[in-house]
CSV table of C-alpha atoms and ligand atoms in Angstrom, one decimal:
chain,number,residue,atom,x,y,z
O,1,UNK,CA,27.1,-40.5,-107.3
O,2,UNK,CA,25.9,-43.0,-104.4
O,3,UNK,CA,28.2,-45.8,-104.1
O,4,UNK,CA,26.4,-48.9,-102.4
O,5,UNK,CA,28.5,-49.8,-99.2
O,6,UNK,CA,28.1,-53.7,-99.6
O,7,UNK,CA,27.5,-55.4,-102.7
O,8,UNK,CA,25.4,-58.9,-102.6
O,9,UNK,CA,26.0,-61.7,-105.9
O,10,UNK,CA,24.2,-64.5,-106.9
O,11,UNK,CA,26.5,-65.6,-109.4
O,12,UNK,CA,24.2,-67.8,-111.5
O,13,UNK,CA,24.9,-69.3,-115.6
O,14,UNK,CA,28.3,-71.0,-115.3
O,15,UNK,CA,26.3,-74.4,-116.2
O,16,UNK,CA,24.7,-73.0,-119.4
O,17,UNK,CA,27.8,-70.9,-120.6
O,18,UNK,CA,29.5,-74.0,-120.7
O,19,UNK,CA,26.8,-76.2,-122.1
O,20,UNK,CA,26.5,-73.4,-125.0
O,21,UNK,CA,30.3,-74.2,-126.1
O,22,UNK,CA,29.6,-77.6,-125.9
O,23,UNK,CA,31.5,-78.2,-122.7
O,24,UNK,CA,30.8,-80.0,-119.4
O,25,UNK,CA,29.6,-77.6,-116.4
O,26,UNK,CA,32.8,-77.8,-114.5
O,27,UNK,CA,34.5,-75.9,-117.0
O,28,UNK,CA,31.8,-72.5,-116.6
O,29,UNK,CA,33.0,-72.9,-112.8
O,30,UNK,CA,36.7,-72.4,-113.8
O,31,UNK,CA,35.3,-69.7,-116.6
O,32,UNK,CA,33.6,-68.1,-113.5
O,33,UNK,CA,36.5,-67.5,-111.8
O,34,UNK,CA,37.9,-64.6,-113.7
O,35,UNK,CA,34.7,-62.3,-112.9
O,36,UNK,CA,35.2,-62.6,-109.3
O,37,UNK,CA,38.4,-61.4,-109.6
O,38,UNK,CA,37.3,-58.4,-111.9
O,39,UNK,CA,34.2,-57.8,-109.3
O,40,UNK,CA,36.8,-57.8,-106.6
O,41,UNK,CA,38.9,-55.4,-108.5
O,42,UNK,CA,35.9,-53.1,-109.3
O,43,UNK,CA,34.6,-52.9,-105.9
O,44,UNK,CA,38.1,-51.7,-104.2
O,45,UNK,CA,38.2,-49.3,-107.8
O,46,UNK,CA,34.9,-47.8,-106.7
O,47,UNK,CA,35.1,-47.6,-102.7
O,48,UNK,CA,32.5,-50.4,-102.6
O,49,UNK,CA,33.1,-51.4,-98.7
O,50,UNK,CA,31.9,-55.0,-98.6
O,51,UNK,CA,31.3,-57.3,-101.3
O,52,UNK,CA,29.4,-60.8,-100.3
O,53,UNK,CA,29.4,-63.3,-103.1
O,54,UNK,CA,26.6,-66.7,-103.4
O,55,UNK,CA,29.7,-68.9,-104.7
O,56,UNK,CA,27.3,-72.7,-103.2
O,57,UNK,CA,24.1,-72.9,-101.6
O,58,UNK,CA,22.9,-75.4,-98.9
O,59,UNK,CA,21.0,-76.8,-101.8
O,60,UNK,CA,24.0,-77.1,-104.2
O,61,UNK,CA,25.4,-80.5,-102.3
O,62,UNK,CA,22.6,-82.1,-104.2
O,63,UNK,CA,24.3,-81.7,-107.3
O,64,UNK,CA,25.7,-84.1,-109.0
O,65,UNK,CA,29.1,-85.9,-107.2
O,66,UNK,CA,31.3,-84.6,-109.7
O,67,UNK,CA,30.1,-81.2,-110.0
O,68,UNK,CA,30.5,-80.7,-106.5
O,69,UNK,CA,33.9,-82.1,-106.2
O,70,UNK,CA,35.2,-80.2,-108.7
O,71,UNK,CA,34.0,-76.7,-107.0
O,72,UNK,CA,35.1,-77.7,-104.0
O,73,UNK,CA,38.7,-78.6,-105.7
O,74,UNK,CA,37.9,-75.3,-107.4
O,75,UNK,CA,37.7,-73.1,-104.1
O,76,UNK,CA,40.7,-74.6,-102.6
O,77,UNK,CA,42.4,-73.9,-105.9
O,78,UNK,CA,41.5,-70.4,-106.1
O,79,UNK,CA,42.3,-69.5,-102.3
O,80,UNK,CA,45.5,-70.8,-102.6
O,81,UNK,CA,46.2,-68.7,-106.0
O,82,UNK,CA,44.4,-65.6,-104.7
O,83,UNK,CA,45.5,-65.2,-101.4
O,84,UNK,CA,48.5,-63.2,-101.5
O,85,UNK,CA,46.9,-60.6,-104.1
O,86,UNK,CA,44.1,-60.0,-101.8
O,87,UNK,CA,46.2,-59.8,-98.8
O,88,UNK,CA,48.5,-57.4,-100.7
O,89,UNK,CA,45.5,-55.3,-101.7
O,90,UNK,CA,44.0,-55.1,-98.2
O,91,UNK,CA,41.5,-57.3,-98.5
O,92,UNK,CA,39.6,-59.0,-95.4
O,93,UNK,CA,38.5,-62.7,-96.3
O,94,UNK,CA,35.9,-64.4,-94.6
O,95,UNK,CA,33.9,-67.6,-95.6
O,96,UNK,CA,30.3,-68.2,-94.4
O,97,UNK,CA,28.2,-70.9,-94.5
O,98,UNK,CA,27.9,-74.3,-92.9
O,99,UNK,CA,31.5,-75.3,-92.4
O,100,UNK,CA,31.2,-78.3,-90.4
O,101,UNK,CA,29.7,-79.7,-94.2
O,102,UNK,CA,33.1,-79.0,-96.2
O,103,UNK,CA,36.1,-81.2,-96.4
O,104,UNK,CA,38.9,-81.3,-93.2
O,105,UNK,CA,41.4,-79.3,-96.3
O,106,UNK,CA,39.4,-76.7,-97.5
O,107,UNK,CA,38.4,-75.9,-93.7
O,108,UNK,CA,41.8,-75.6,-92.8
O,109,UNK,CA,42.7,-73.3,-96.0
O,110,UNK,CA,39.9,-71.4,-95.2
O,111,UNK,CA,40.9,-70.9,-91.5
O,112,UNK,CA,44.2,-69.9,-92.7
O,113,UNK,CA,43.5,-67.8,-95.6
O,114,UNK,CA,40.8,-65.8,-92.7
O,115,UNK,CA,43.8,-65.8,-89.9
O,116,UNK,CA,46.1,-64.0,-92.6
O,117,UNK,CA,43.6,-61.6,-93.7
O,118,UNK,CA,41.8,-60.5,-90.6
O,119,UNK,CA,43.3,-57.2,-90.1
O,120,UNK,CA,42.8,-55.8,-93.4
O,121,UNK,CA,40.5,-53.3,-93.7
O,122,UNK,CA,40.2,-52.5,-96.9
O,123,UNK,CA,37.2,-54.5,-99.0
O,124,UNK,CA,35.6,-56.4,-96.6
O,125,UNK,CA,34.9,-59.9,-98.9
O,126,UNK,CA,32.6,-62.6,-98.1
O,127,UNK,CA,32.1,-65.6,-99.9
O,128,UNK,CA,28.9,-67.9,-99.1
O,129,UNK,CA,30.0,-71.7,-99.0
O,130,UNK,CA,27.4,-74.1,-98.0
O,131,UNK,CA,25.2,-71.0,-97.1
O,132,UNK,CA,21.5,-70.5,-97.0
O,133,UNK,CA,19.4,-67.8,-95.6
O,134,UNK,CA,17.4,-70.1,-93.8
O,135,UNK,CA,20.4,-71.6,-92.3
O,136,UNK,CA,21.8,-68.8,-90.9
O,137,UNK,CA,18.2,-67.5,-89.3
O,138,UNK,CA,18.3,-70.7,-87.6
O,139,UNK,CA,21.7,-70.9,-86.4
O,140,UNK,CA,21.6,-67.1,-85.2
O,141,UNK,CA,18.3,-68.5,-83.0
O,142,UNK,CA,20.5,-71.3,-81.7
O,143,UNK,CA,23.2,-68.9,-80.8
O,144,UNK,CA,20.2,-66.6,-79.0
O,145,UNK,CA,18.7,-69.4,-77.5
O,146,UNK,CA,21.6,-71.1,-76.0
O,147,UNK,CA,22.3,-67.3,-74.4
O,148,UNK,CA,18.8,-67.2,-73.0
O,149,UNK,CA,19.0,-70.7,-71.3
O,150,UNK,CA,22.3,-69.7,-70.1
O,151,UNK,CA,21.3,-66.7,-68.7
O,152,UNK,CA,23.6,-64.1,-70.3
O,153,UNK,CA,20.2,-62.7,-72.3
O,154,UNK,CA,17.1,-62.5,-71.8
O,155,UNK,CA,14.1,-62.7,-74.5
O,156,UNK,CA,12.9,-59.1,-74.0
O,157,UNK,CA,16.0,-58.2,-75.4
O,158,UNK,CA,16.1,-59.5,-78.8
O,159,UNK,CA,15.2,-56.9,-80.9
O,160,UNK,CA,16.5,-56.6,-84.4
O,161,UNK,CA,19.9,-55.3,-83.7
O,162,UNK,CA,20.5,-58.7,-81.4
O,163,UNK,CA,19.4,-60.6,-83.9
O,164,UNK,CA,21.2,-59.3,-87.0
O,165,UNK,CA,24.5,-59.3,-84.7
O,166,UNK,CA,24.0,-63.0,-84.6
O,167,UNK,CA,23.9,-63.7,-88.1
O,168,UNK,CA,26.9,-64.4,-90.5
O,169,UNK,CA,26.9,-61.1,-91.7
O,170,UNK,CA,26.6,-59.9,-87.6
O,171,UNK,CA,29.2,-56.8,-88.6
O,172,UNK,CA,28.8,-55.8,-91.8
O,173,UNK,CA,26.0,-53.5,-93.2
O,174,UNK,CA,23.1,-54.6,-95.1
O,175,UNK,CA,23.8,-55.3,-98.8
O,176,UNK,CA,22.7,-51.6,-100.5
O,177,UNK,CA,22.8,-53.3,-103.9
O,178,UNK,CA,21.8,-57.5,-104.9
O,179,UNK,CA,23.1,-58.3,-108.6
O,180,UNK,CA,22.0,-61.9,-110.3
O,181,UNK,CA,23.6,-63.2,-113.2
O,182,UNK,CA,22.4,-65.7,-115.3
O,183,UNK,CA,18.8,-64.4,-115.9
O,184,UNK,CA,16.5,-65.9,-112.7
O,185,UNK,CA,14.5,-63.8,-110.8
O,186,UNK,CA,14.7,-65.2,-107.5
O,187,UNK,CA,16.5,-64.7,-103.9
O,188,UNK,CA,17.1,-68.6,-104.0
O,189,UNK,CA,17.6,-68.5,-99.8
O,190,UNK,CA,20.6,-66.4,-100.0
O,191,UNK,CA,20.7,-63.4,-97.4
O,192,UNK,CA,17.0,-63.7,-96.4
O,193,UNK,CA,17.1,-61.3,-93.6
O,194,UNK,CA,19.7,-59.0,-94.6
O,195,UNK,CA,18.2,-58.3,-98.4
O,196,UNK,CA,15.0,-56.7,-96.4
O,197,UNK,CA,15.4,-53.2,-98.1
O,198,UNK,CA,18.3,-53.9,-100.7
O,199,UNK,CA,18.0,-53.1,-104.4
O,200,UNK,CA,18.0,-55.7,-106.4
O,201,UNK,CA,19.3,-56.0,-109.9
O,202,UNK,CA,18.8,-59.0,-112.4
O,203,UNK,CA,20.8,-59.4,-115.9
O,204,UNK,CA,20.6,-61.9,-118.2
O,205,UNK,CA,24.4,-61.9,-118.4
O,206,UNK,CA,25.7,-65.3,-117.6
O,207,UNK,CA,27.9,-65.1,-114.8
O,208,UNK,CA,31.4,-65.9,-116.7
O,209,UNK,CA,30.7,-63.4,-119.1
O,210,UNK,CA,30.1,-60.5,-116.7
O,211,UNK,CA,32.7,-58.2,-116.7
O,212,UNK,CA,33.4,-54.5,-115.2
O,213,UNK,CA,31.1,-52.9,-117.8
O,214,UNK,CA,28.1,-55.2,-116.3
O,215,UNK,CA,29.5,-54.5,-112.8
O,216,UNK,CA,29.8,-50.6,-113.8
O,217,UNK,CA,26.0,-50.9,-115.1
O,218,UNK,CA,25.1,-52.5,-112.1
O,219,UNK,CA,26.1,-49.3,-110.0
O,220,UNK,CA,24.5,-47.5,-112.4
O,221,UNK,CA,21.5,-48.7,-111.8
O,222,UNK,CA,21.9,-48.5,-108.4
O,223,UNK,CA,22.6,-44.9,-108.3
O,224,UNK,CA,19.7,-44.4,-110.2
O,225,UNK,CA,17.3,-45.5,-107.5
O,226,UNK,CA,15.5,-43.4,-104.8
O,227,UNK,CA,16.0,-45.5,-101.9
O,228,UNK,CA,12.8,-44.6,-99.2
O,229,UNK,CA,13.2,-47.6,-96.7
O,230,UNK,CA,9.3,-47.5,-96.4
O,231,UNK,CA,9.3,-43.6,-95.7
O,232,UNK,CA,7.7,-40.9,-98.4
O,233,UNK,CA,10.1,-39.2,-101.0
O,234,UNK,CA,9.9,-36.3,-98.8
O,235,UNK,CA,10.0,-37.6,-95.4
O,236,UNK,CA,13.8,-39.0,-96.7
O,237,UNK,CA,14.4,-35.8,-98.5
O,238,UNK,CA,13.8,-33.6,-94.9
O,239,UNK,CA,16.2,-36.7,-93.1
O,240,UNK,CA,19.2,-36.5,-96.1
T,1,FPP,C1,25.9,-70.8,-110.6
T,1,FPP,O1,25.8,-71.6,-111.9
T,1,FPP,C2,27.4,-70.9,-110.0
T,1,FPP,C3,27.8,-72.1,-109.1
T,1,FPP,C4,27.0,-72.9,-108.3
T,1,FPP,C5,29.0,-71.7,-108.8
T,1,FPP,C6,29.8,-70.8,-108.6
T,1,FPP,C7,31.0,-70.9,-108.5
T,1,FPP,C8,32.1,-70.1,-109.2
T,1,FPP,C9,31.5,-68.6,-109.8
T,1,FPP,C10,33.4,-70.3,-109.0
T,1,FPP,C11,34.6,-69.2,-108.6
T,1,FPP,C12,33.9,-69.1,-107.4
T,1,FPP,C13,35.4,-68.5,-106.4
T,1,FPP,C14,34.4,-68.0,-105.0
T,1,FPP,C15,36.7,-68.7,-106.4
T,1,FPP,P1,25.0,-72.5,-112.2
T,1,FPP,O2,26.1,-73.7,-112.2
T,1,FPP,O3,23.7,-72.6,-111.6
T,1,FPP,O4,24.5,-72.3,-113.7
T,1,FPP,P2,23.3,-72.7,-114.8
T,1,FPP,O5,22.2,-72.0,-113.8
T,1,FPP,O6,23.4,-72.2,-116.1
T,1,FPP,O7,23.5,-74.2,-114.8
């Protein structure tokens, strides 16, 4: 059975999950930590090489202040609570996104966790925080433009490979499988460049309820897809 090399997930539905229980939205975010752990375990078990989770978008800063600060607190807590286990399981953890917008406390936690797990060769785990696909394309463009301005790069040498390499996931293969929980069928400014040929899987299950079985159903969906990358099925058979 084909297994995706890289899975990217929009973890949606925490707020609705909590509201359905008469609880504050922040309770839904707290309940969202367990499925994060379960997805990481499922990826390790299934042999998925990379996992990227959308935890907080560039647009999420517009949420009520108490929800934003509760989420930021939750990220610090989760990093502290999980780092030993992640490291013991050979996971390399990196945060992608605009770090300058994060508190100094969170930035220093991130730097410490990244340094500790940097040499790990197991699951490559990326958590997108203060991330937007358009932000990513712009920061890559700025990097390449700066290199052109300094004479290190010629505009003619900016091809797909050079551009992809300047993106936040420059050293990770494009996602093979995208999962969005919570019922919406949108990309919501996630990995805009990287998702060009990704198989898209949407489920109504709210993120706090997304368990190993739900993840398994997404892997089954992926295995059932015929991926053609713009070619005909016959051409792909010939190149397989
Ligand atoms: C979307 O649900 C979820 C978020 C904006 C936060 C995601 C955060 C977690 C799952 C917490 C744990 C994460 C890590 C990395 C430890 P929503 O609030 O938009 O839900 P709604 O659509 O029902 O309102």
